[in-house]
Short mmCIF file of C-alpha atoms and ligand atoms in Angstrom, two decimals:
data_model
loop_
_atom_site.label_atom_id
_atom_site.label_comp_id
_atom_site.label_asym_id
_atom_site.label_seq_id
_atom_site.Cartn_x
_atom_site.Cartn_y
_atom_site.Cartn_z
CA UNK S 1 74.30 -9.85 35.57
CA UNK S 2 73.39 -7.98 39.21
CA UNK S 3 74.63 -9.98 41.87
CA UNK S 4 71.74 -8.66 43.49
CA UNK S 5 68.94 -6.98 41.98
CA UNK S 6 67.80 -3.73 45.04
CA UNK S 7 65.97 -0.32 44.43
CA UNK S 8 67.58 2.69 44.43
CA UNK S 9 65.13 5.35 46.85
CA UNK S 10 65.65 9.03 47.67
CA UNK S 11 63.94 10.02 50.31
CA UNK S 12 63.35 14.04 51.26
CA UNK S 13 67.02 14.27 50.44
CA UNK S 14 68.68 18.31 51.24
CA UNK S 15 72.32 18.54 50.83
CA UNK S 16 74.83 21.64 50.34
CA UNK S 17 78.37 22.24 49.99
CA UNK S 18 79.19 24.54 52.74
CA UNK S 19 76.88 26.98 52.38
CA UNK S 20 75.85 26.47 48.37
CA UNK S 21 72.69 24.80 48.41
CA UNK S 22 72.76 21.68 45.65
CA UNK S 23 69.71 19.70 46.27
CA UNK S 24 66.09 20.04 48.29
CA UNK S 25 63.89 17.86 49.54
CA UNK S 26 64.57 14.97 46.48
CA UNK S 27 62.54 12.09 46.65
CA UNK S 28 62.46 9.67 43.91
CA UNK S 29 63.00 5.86 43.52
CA UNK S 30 64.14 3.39 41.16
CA UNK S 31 63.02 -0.30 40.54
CA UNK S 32 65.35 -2.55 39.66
CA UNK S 33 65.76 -2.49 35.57
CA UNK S 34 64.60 0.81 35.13
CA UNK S 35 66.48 3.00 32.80
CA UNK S 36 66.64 7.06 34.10
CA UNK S 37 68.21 10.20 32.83
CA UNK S 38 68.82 12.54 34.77
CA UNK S 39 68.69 15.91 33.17
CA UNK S 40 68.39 19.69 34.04
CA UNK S 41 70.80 22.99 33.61
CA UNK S 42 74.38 23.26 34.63
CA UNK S 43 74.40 23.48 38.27
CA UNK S 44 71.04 21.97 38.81
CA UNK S 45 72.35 19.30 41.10
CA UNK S 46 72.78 16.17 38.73
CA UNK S 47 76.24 15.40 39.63
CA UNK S 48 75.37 15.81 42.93
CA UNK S 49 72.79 13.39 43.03
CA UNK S 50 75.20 10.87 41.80
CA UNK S 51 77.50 11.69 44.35
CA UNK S 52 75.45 10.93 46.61
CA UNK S 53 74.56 7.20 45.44
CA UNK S 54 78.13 6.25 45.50
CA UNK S 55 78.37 7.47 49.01
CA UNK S 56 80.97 10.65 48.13
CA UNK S 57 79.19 12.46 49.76
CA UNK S 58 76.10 11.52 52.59
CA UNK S 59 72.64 13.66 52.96
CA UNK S 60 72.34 16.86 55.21
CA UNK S 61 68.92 15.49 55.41
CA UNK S 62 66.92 12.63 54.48
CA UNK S 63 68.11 9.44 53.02
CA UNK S 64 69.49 7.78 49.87
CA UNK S 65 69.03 3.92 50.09
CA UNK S 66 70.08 1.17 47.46
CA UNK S 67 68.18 -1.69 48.75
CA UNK S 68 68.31 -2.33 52.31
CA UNK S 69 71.43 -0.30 52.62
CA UNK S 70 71.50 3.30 54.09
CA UNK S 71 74.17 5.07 52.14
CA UNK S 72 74.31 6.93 55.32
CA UNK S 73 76.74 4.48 56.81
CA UNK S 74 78.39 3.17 54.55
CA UNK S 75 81.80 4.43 52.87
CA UNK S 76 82.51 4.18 48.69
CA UNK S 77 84.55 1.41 49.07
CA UNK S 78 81.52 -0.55 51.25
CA UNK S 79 78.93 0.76 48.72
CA UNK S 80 80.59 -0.43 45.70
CA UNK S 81 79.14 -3.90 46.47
CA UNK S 82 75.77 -2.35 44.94
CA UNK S 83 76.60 1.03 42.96
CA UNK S 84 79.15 1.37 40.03
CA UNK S 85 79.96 4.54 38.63
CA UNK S 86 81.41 6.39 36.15
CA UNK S 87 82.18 10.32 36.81
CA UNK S 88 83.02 12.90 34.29
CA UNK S 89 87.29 12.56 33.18
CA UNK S 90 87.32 9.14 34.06
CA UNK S 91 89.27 8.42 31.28
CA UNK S 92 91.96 10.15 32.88
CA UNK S 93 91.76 8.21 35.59
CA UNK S 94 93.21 4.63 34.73
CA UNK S 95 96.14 4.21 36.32
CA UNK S 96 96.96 0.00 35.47
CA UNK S 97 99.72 -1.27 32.89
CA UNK S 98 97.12 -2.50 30.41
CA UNK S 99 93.32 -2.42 29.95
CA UNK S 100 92.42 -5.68 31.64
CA UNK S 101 94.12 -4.63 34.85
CA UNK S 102 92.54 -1.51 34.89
CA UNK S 103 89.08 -3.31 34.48
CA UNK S 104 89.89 -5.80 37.26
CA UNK S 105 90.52 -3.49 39.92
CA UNK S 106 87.39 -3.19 41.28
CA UNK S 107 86.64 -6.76 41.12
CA UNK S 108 89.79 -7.04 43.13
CA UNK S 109 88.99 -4.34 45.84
CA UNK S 110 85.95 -6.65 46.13
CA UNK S 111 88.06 -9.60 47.50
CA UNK S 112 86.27 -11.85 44.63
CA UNK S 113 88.10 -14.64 43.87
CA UNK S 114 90.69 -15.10 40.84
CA UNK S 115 88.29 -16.96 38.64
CA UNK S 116 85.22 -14.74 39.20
CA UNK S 117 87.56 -11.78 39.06
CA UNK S 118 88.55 -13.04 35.21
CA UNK S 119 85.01 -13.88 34.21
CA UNK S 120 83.61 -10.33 34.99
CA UNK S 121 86.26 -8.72 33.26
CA UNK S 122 86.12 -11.35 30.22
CA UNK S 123 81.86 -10.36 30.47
CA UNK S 124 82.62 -6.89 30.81
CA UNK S 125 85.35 -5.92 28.51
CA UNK S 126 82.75 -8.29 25.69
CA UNK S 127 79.91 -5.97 26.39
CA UNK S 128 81.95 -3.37 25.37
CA UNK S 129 83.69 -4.48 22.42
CA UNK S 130 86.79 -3.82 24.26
CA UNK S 131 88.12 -7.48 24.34
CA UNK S 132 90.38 -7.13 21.53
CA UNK S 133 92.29 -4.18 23.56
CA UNK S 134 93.09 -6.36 26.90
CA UNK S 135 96.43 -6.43 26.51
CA UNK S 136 97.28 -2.70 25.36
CA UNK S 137 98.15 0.42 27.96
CA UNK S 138 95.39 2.59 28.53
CA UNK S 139 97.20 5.38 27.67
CA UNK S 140 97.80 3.91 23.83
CA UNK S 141 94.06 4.25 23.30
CA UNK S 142 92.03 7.39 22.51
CA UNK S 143 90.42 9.38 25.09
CA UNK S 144 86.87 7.79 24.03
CA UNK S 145 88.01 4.12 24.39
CA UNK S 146 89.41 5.25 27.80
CA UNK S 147 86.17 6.52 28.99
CA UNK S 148 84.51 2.77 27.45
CA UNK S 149 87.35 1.17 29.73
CA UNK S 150 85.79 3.16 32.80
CA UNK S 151 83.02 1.74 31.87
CA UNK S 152 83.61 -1.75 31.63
CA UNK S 153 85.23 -1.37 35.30
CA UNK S 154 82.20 -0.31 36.73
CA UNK S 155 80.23 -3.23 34.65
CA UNK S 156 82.66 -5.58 36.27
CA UNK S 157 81.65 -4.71 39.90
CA UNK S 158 78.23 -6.23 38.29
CA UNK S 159 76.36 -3.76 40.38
CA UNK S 160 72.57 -3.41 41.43
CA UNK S 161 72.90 0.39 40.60
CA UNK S 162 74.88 2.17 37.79
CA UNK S 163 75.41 5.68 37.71
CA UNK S 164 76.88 7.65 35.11
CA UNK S 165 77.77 11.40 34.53
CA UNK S 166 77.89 12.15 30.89
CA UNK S 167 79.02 8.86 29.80
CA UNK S 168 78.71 9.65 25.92
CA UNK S 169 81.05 13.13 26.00
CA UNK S 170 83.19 12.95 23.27
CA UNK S 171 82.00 9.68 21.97
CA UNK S 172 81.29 9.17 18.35
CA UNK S 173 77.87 7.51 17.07
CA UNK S 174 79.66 3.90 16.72
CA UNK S 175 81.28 3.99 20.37
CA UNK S 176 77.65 5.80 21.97
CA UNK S 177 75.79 2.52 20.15
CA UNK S 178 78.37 0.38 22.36
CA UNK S 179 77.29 1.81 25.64
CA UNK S 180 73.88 1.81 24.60
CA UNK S 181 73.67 -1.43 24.12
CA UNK S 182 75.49 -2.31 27.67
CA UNK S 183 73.03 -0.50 29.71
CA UNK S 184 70.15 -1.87 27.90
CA UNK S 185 71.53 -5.58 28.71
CA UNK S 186 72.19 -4.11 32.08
CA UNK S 187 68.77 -3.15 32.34
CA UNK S 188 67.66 -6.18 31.42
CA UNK S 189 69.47 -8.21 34.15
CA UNK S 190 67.77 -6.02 36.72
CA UNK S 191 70.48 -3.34 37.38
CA UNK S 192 68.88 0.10 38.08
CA UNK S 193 70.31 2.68 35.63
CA UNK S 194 70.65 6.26 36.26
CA UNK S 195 72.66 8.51 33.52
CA UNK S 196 73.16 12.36 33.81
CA UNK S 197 73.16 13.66 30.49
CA UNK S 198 72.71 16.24 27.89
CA UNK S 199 72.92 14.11 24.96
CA UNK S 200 69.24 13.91 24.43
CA UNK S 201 69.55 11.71 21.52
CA UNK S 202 71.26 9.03 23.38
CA UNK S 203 68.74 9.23 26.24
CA UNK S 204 66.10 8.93 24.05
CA UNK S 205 67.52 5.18 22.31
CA UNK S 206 68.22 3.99 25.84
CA UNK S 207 66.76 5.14 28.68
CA UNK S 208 62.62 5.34 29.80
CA UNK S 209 62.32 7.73 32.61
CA UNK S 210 63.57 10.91 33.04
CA UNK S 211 63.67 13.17 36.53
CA UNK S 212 64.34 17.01 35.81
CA UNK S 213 66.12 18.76 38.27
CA UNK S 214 66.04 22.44 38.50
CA UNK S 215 67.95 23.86 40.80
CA UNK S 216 68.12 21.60 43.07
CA UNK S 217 64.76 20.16 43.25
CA UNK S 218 62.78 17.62 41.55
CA UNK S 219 60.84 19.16 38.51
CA UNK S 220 59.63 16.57 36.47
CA UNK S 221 59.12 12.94 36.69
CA UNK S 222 57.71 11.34 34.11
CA UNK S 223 58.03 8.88 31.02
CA UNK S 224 61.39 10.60 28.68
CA UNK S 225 59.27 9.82 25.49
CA UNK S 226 56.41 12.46 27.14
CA UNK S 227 59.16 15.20 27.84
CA UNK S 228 60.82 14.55 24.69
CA UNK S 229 57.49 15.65 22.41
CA UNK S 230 56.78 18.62 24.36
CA UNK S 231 58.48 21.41 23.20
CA UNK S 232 56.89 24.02 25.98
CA UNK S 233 58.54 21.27 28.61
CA UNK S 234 61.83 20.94 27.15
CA UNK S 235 62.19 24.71 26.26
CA UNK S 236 62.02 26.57 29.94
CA UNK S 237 65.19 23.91 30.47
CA UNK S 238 67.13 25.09 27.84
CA UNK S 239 66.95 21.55 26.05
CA UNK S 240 66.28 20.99 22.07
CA UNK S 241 64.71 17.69 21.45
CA UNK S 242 65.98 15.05 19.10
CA UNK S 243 65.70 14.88 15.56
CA UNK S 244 63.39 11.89 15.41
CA UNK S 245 61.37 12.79 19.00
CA UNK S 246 60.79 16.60 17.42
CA UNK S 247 59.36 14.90 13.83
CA UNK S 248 57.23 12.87 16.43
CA UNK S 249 55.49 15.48 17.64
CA UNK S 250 55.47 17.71 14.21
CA UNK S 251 53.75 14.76 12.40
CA UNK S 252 51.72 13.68 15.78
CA UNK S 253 53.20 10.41 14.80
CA UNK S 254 50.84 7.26 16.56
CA UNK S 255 52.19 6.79 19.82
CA UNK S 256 54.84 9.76 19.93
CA UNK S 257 57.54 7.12 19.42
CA UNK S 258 61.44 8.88 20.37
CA UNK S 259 63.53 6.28 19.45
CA UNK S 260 65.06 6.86 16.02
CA UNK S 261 63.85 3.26 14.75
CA UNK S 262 60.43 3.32 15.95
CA UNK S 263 60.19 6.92 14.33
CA UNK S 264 61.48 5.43 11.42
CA UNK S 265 58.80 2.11 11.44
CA UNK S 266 55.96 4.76 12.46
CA UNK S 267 56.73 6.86 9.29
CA UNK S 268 56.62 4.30 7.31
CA UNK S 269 53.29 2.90 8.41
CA UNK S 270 51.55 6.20 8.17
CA UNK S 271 53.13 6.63 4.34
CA UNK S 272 51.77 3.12 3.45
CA UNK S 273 48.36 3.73 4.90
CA UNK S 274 48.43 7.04 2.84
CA UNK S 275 49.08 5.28 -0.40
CA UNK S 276 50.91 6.05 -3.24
CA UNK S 277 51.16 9.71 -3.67
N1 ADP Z 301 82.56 20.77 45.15
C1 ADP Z 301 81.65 21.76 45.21
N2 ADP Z 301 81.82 22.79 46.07
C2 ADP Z 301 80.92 23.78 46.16
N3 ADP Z 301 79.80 23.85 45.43
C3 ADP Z 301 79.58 22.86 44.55
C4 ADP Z 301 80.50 21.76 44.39
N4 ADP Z 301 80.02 20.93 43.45
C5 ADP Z 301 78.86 21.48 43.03
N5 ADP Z 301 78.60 22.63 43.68
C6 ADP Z 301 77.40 23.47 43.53
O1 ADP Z 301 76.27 22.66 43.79
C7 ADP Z 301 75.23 22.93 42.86
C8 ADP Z 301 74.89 21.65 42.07
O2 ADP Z 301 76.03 21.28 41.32
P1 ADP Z 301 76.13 19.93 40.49
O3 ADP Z 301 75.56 18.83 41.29
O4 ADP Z 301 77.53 19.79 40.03
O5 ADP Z 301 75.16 20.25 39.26
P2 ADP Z 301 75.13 19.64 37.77
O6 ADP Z 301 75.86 18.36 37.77
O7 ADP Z 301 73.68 19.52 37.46
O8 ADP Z 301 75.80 20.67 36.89
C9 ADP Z 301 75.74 24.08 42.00
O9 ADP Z 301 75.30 25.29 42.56
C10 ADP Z 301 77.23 23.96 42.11
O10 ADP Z 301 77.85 25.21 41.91
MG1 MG Z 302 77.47 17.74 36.65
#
């Protein structure tokens, strides 16, 4: 799906607002297809650090690269040839007469062409089971299929890096499943995806790293399944692990699976191999 397929790289990266210091000395990077969530206390700098990749705002020091581009001279509009996003109350922020447009305005501020511009959004608005919805104003849906509409428009830039700040607020199970699945087939084409979130549960079906910030700095980064079954980790952050990650660890289930299926399939093989009871 990528257009181009380009790591996302943090290098020694300091920023503040004014005075308020938000982030010190980050340094991470991000292979093309990985799947990140970024996680950490309110304030920690998460929102930040997506501000950053989409080139809102630049370092103070060191440097945020997406490929062989320095965010560092490059403005939103420029960058959006390799990052999508989707910020917190985007659903508030469609402003086109019906779904489609909305989803085909950043394929237009691309200068694509009309046909490419119609096959994105056809891809994108499909990935997110939106298709049937083309036609209607975006402010005759629900909040939640708003914030699915966001993200469709960001799909349809067919980035090489996707950001998103707390993409499933608000959604219920059915609708999180639906952007699940998108970033997994996004991941799959090679798009680097980072996702600040406290929905732990959703993390854990979807996404494989996870970087920790506390504020401001880096303080973990490591596999999400390893954080996930380690209560003494997850606790000094204030985070409760998922259902099916937390009977993981109880049970020391094989291979401290996270996602709710696996659980599931390693339950089941440890009952058989136990026998009837
Ligand atoms: N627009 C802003 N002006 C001033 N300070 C800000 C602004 N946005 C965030 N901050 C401060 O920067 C730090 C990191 O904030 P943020 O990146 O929003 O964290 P998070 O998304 O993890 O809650 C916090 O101390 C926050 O108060
Ligand atoms: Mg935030």
């Amino acid at each position: 799906m990528a257009a181009v397929n380009a790591e996302l790289r943090f290098e020694h990266v300091s920023f503040s607002y004014g005075t308020v210091p938000a982030l010190r000395d980050v340094s991470f990077s991000l292979a093309p297809g990985e799947r990140a969530a970024l996680l950490g206390r309110n304030g920690a700098g998460k929102s930040t650090v997506l501000r950053l990749v989409t080139g809102l705002v630049h370092p103070a020091e060191g440097t945020v690269s997406v490929g062989d581009w320095d965010t560092r001279g490059r403005a939103p509009e420029s960058l959006a040839r390799r990052v999508g996003s989707v910020f917190q109350h985007a659903d508030q922020q469609l402003f086109a007469r019906s779904l489609r447009d909305d989803v085909a305005f950043g394929p237009r501020a691309l200068g694509l062409a009309a046909a490419e511009i119609a096959r994105r959004v056809d891809t994108a608005l499909a990935a997110l089971e939106l298709t049937a919805h083309a036609a209607e104003h975006p402010y005759d849906l629900p909040p939640a299929f708003r914030k699915l509409a966001a993200l469709a428009g960001a799909l349809a830039l067919e980035p090489a890096v996707l950001v998103l700040d707390e993409p499933t607020a608000g959604l219920d199970r059915p609708l999180r499943a639906r952007v699940a699945r998108a970033l997994a087939d996004s991941a799959a084409a090679g798009v680097v995806v980072l996702v600040a979130t406290h929905d732990l549960a959703f993390a854990a079906e979807v996404l494989e790293r996870s970087l920790v910030l506390d504020r401001g700095r880096v303080a973990w980064d490591a596999p999400l399944a390893a954080l996930l079954t380690s209560s003494e980790r997850l606790a000094p952050l204030g985070l409760a692990p998922p259902a099916g990650a937390a009977l993981s660890a109880a049970l020391d289930l094989p291979g401290r699976p996270v996602r709710e299926r696996d659980v599931a399939h390693a339950l089941a093989r440890v009952a058989a191999a136990r026998g009837p009871v």
